[in-house]
Each structure stands twice: as C-alpha cells, then as structure tokens.
mmCIF file of C-alpha atoms and ligand atoms in Angstrom:
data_model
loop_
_atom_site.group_PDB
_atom_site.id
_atom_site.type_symbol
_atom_site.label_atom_id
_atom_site.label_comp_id
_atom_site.label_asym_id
_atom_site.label_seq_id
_atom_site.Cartn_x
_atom_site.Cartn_y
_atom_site.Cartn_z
ATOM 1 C CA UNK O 1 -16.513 -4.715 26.339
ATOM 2 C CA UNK O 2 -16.499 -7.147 29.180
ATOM 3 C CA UNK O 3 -17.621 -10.779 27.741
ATOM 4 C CA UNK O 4 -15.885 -9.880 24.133
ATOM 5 C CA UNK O 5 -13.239 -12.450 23.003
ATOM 6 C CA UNK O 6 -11.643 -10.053 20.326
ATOM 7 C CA UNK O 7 -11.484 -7.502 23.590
ATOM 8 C CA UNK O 8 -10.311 -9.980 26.101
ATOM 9 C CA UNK O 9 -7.618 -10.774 23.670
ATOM 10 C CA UNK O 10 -6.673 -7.544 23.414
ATOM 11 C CA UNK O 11 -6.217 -6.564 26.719
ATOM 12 C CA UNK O 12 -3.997 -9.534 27.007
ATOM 13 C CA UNK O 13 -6.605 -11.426 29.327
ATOM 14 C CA UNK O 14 -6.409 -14.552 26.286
ATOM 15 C CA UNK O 15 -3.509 -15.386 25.014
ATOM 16 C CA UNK O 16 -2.822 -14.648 21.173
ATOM 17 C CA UNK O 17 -0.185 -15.242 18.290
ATOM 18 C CA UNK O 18 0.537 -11.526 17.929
ATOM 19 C CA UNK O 19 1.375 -10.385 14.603
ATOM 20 C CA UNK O 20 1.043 -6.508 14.612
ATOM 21 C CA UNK O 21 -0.224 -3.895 16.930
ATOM 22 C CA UNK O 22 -0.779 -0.331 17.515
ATOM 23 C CA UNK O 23 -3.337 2.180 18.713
ATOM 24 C CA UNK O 24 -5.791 1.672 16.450
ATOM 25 C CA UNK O 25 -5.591 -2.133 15.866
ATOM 26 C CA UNK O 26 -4.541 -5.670 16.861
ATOM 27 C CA UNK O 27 -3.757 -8.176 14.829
ATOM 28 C CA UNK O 28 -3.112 -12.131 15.490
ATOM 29 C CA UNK O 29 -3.099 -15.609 14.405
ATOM 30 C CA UNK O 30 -6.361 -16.938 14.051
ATOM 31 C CA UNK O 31 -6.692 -20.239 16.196
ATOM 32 C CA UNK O 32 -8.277 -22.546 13.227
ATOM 33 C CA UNK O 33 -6.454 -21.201 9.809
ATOM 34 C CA UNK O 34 -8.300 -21.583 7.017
ATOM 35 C CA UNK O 35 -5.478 -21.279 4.604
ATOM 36 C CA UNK O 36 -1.245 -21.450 5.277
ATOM 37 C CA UNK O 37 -1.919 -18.028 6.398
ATOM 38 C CA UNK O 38 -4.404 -16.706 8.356
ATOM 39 C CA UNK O 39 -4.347 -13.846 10.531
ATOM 40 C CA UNK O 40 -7.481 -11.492 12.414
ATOM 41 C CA UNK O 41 -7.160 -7.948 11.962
ATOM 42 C CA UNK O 42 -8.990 -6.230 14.517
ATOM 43 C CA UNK O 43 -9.515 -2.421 15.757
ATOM 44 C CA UNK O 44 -9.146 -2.133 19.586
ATOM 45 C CA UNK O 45 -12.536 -0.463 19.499
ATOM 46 C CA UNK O 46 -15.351 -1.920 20.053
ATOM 47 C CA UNK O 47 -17.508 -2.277 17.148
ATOM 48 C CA UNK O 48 -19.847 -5.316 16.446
ATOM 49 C CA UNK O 49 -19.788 -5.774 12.717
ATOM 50 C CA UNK O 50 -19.565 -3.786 9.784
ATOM 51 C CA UNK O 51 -23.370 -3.240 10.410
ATOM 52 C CA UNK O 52 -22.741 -1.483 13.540
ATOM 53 C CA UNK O 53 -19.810 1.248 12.306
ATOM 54 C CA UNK O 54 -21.045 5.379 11.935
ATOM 55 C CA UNK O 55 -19.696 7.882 10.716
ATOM 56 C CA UNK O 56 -17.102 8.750 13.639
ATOM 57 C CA UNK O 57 -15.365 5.314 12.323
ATOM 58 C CA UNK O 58 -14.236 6.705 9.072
ATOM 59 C CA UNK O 59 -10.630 7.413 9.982
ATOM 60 C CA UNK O 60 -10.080 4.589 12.488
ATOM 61 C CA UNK O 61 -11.552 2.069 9.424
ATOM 62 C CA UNK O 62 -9.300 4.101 7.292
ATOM 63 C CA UNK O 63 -6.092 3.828 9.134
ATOM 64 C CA UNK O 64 -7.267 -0.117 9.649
ATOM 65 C CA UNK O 65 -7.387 -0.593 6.039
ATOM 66 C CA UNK O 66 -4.257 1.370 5.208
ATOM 67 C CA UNK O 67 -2.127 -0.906 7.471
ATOM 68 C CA UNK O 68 -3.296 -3.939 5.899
ATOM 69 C CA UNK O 69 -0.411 -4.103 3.539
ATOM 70 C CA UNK O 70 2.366 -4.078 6.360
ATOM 71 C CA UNK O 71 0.618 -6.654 8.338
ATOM 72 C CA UNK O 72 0.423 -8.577 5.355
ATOM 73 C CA UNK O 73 3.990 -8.717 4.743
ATOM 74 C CA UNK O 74 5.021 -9.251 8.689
ATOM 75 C CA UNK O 75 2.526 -12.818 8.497
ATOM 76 C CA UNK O 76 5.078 -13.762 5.829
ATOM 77 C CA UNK O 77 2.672 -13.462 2.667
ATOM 78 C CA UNK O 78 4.259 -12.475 -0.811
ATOM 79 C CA UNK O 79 1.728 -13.186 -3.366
ATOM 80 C CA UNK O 80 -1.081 -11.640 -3.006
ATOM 81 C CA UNK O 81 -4.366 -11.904 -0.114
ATOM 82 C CA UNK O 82 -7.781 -12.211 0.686
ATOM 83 C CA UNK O 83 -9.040 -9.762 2.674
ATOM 84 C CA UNK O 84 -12.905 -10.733 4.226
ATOM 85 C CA UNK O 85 -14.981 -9.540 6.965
ATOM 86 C CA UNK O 86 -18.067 -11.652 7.930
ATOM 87 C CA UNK O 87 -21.345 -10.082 8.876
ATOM 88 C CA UNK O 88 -24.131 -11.456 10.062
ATOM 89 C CA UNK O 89 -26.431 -14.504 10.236
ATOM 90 C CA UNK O 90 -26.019 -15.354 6.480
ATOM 91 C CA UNK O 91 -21.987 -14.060 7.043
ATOM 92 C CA UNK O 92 -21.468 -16.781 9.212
ATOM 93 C CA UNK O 93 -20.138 -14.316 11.847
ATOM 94 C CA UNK O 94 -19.143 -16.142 15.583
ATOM 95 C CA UNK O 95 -17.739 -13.387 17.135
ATOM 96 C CA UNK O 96 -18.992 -10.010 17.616
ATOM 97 C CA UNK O 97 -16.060 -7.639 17.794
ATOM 98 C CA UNK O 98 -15.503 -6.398 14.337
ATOM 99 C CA UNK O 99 -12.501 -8.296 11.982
ATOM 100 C CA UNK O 100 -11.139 -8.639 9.232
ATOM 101 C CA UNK O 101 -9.305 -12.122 7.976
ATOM 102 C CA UNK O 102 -6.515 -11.697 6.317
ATOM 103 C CA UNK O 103 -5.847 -14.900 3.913
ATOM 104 C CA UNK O 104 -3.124 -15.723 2.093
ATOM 105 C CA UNK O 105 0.174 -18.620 1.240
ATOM 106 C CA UNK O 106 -2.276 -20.478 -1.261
ATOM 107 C CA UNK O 107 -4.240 -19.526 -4.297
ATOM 108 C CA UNK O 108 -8.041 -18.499 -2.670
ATOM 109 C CA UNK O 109 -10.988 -19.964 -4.752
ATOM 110 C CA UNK O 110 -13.565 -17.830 -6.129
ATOM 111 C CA UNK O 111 -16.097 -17.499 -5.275
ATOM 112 C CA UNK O 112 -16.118 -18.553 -1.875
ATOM 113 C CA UNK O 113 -18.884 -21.317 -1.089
HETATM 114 P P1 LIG B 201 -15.933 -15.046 12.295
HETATM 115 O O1 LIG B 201 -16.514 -16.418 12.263
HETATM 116 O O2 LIG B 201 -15.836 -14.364 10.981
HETATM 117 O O3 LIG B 201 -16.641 -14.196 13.357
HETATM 118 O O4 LIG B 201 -14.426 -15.207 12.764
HETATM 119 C C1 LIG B 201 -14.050 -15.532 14.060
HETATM 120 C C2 LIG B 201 -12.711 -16.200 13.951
HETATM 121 O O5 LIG B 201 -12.108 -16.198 15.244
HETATM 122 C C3 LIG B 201 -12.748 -17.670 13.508
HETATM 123 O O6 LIG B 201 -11.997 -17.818 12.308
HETATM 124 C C4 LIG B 201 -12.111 -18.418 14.675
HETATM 125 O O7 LIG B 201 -11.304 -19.492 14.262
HETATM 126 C C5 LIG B 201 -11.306 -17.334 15.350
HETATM 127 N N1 LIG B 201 -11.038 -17.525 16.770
HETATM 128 C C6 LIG B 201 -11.923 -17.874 17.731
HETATM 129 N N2 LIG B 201 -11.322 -17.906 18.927
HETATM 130 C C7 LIG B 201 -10.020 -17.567 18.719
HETATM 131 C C8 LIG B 201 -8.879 -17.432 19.558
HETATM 132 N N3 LIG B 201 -8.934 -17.632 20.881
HETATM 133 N N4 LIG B 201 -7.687 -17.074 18.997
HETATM 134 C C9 LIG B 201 -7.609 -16.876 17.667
HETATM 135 N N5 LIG B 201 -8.658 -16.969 16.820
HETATM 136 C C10 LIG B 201 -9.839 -17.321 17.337
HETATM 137 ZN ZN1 LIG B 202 -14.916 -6.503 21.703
#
C-alpha cells in the first residue's frame, strides 16, 4: 500500500535492521525497543490489524505464527518471549500494517499497564 511504513519498509524504500525474511513475512528491529530485545514481525501483505484479517488469511497467519520460534532464536533470545499485537484505539496501535512484537532478553511484567 503506497503511504504504509511497514510496506515501505518492506520493499526496501526505509531502511530496516533485518532479522528474518521470506515470502510470507518480514521481520526487523523495531526502532524504539521496549525491552533488550525487540523485534516487528510482519506479513508482506497488507492487512491493517487483527480487526481487518478474513478468512483467506488463515494459512498466511498460520505460517506467520509457526515461524515465530526461528525468528526468535535468530534475534538472539533464549529464555522465553512475549509475543503482542496491538489493535486499535484502546491497543495503542501507530501503525496500520498488521505486527506482531516480539519481546524478549528480560523478564516481561504481567500484566502489561
Ligand atoms: P504499534 O504502536 O503497535 O503500532 O507498533 C509500531 C511500532 O513500530 C513501534 O514500536 C515503533 O517503535 C515501531 N517503528 C516505527 N517506525 C519504525 C521504523 N522506521 N523502524 C522500526 N520500527 C519502527
Ligand atoms: Zn502496509
């Protein structure tokens, strides 16, 4: 989509601390960490939030989800992760290209504030 960070970033047009990538999904270092690691796993489609996925998402969320533990392990983390996607007004979402953080290198509160 054509004024979408998350695609921009993608395509290469912003630059990024790449982590992991293949057809399905990009993910990369996310420019303000919010814990020793923090990366943004992201499906190259185009989908605004969690509100916005259908039915014909199921296997690219599926193969998203399934990769989680490799990307995990390339960012360096080795005891366990956070894995949160904001939605939302009240989900503090800021940008509208569907993600997923991926948290980890420190013991994560619960619950979060
Ligand atoms: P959210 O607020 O859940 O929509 O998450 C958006 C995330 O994108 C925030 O954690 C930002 O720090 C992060 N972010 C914004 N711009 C960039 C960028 N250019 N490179 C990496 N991460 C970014
Ligand atoms: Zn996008």
């Amino acid at each position: 989509m054509a004024d979408c960070l998350f695609c921009k970033i993608i395509e290469g047009e912003i630059p990024s601390s790449k982590v992991y990538e293949d057809k399905d999904v990009y993910a990369f270092r996310d420019i303000e960490p919010q814990a020793p690691v923090h990366v943004l796993i992201v499906p190259k489609k185009h989908i605004e939030s969690l509100d916005d996925c259908s039915e014909e998402d199921i296997e690219l969320l599926g193969r998203v989800m399934t990769k989680v533990q490799e990307i995990a392990k390339l960012a360096g983390i080795t005891n366990g992760y956070r894995l949160v996607s904001n939605c939302g007004e009240d989900g503090f979402q800021t940008v509208n290209h569907l993600h997923f953080h991926l948290l980890g290198g420190r013991p994560l509160l619960w619950p979060p504030g």
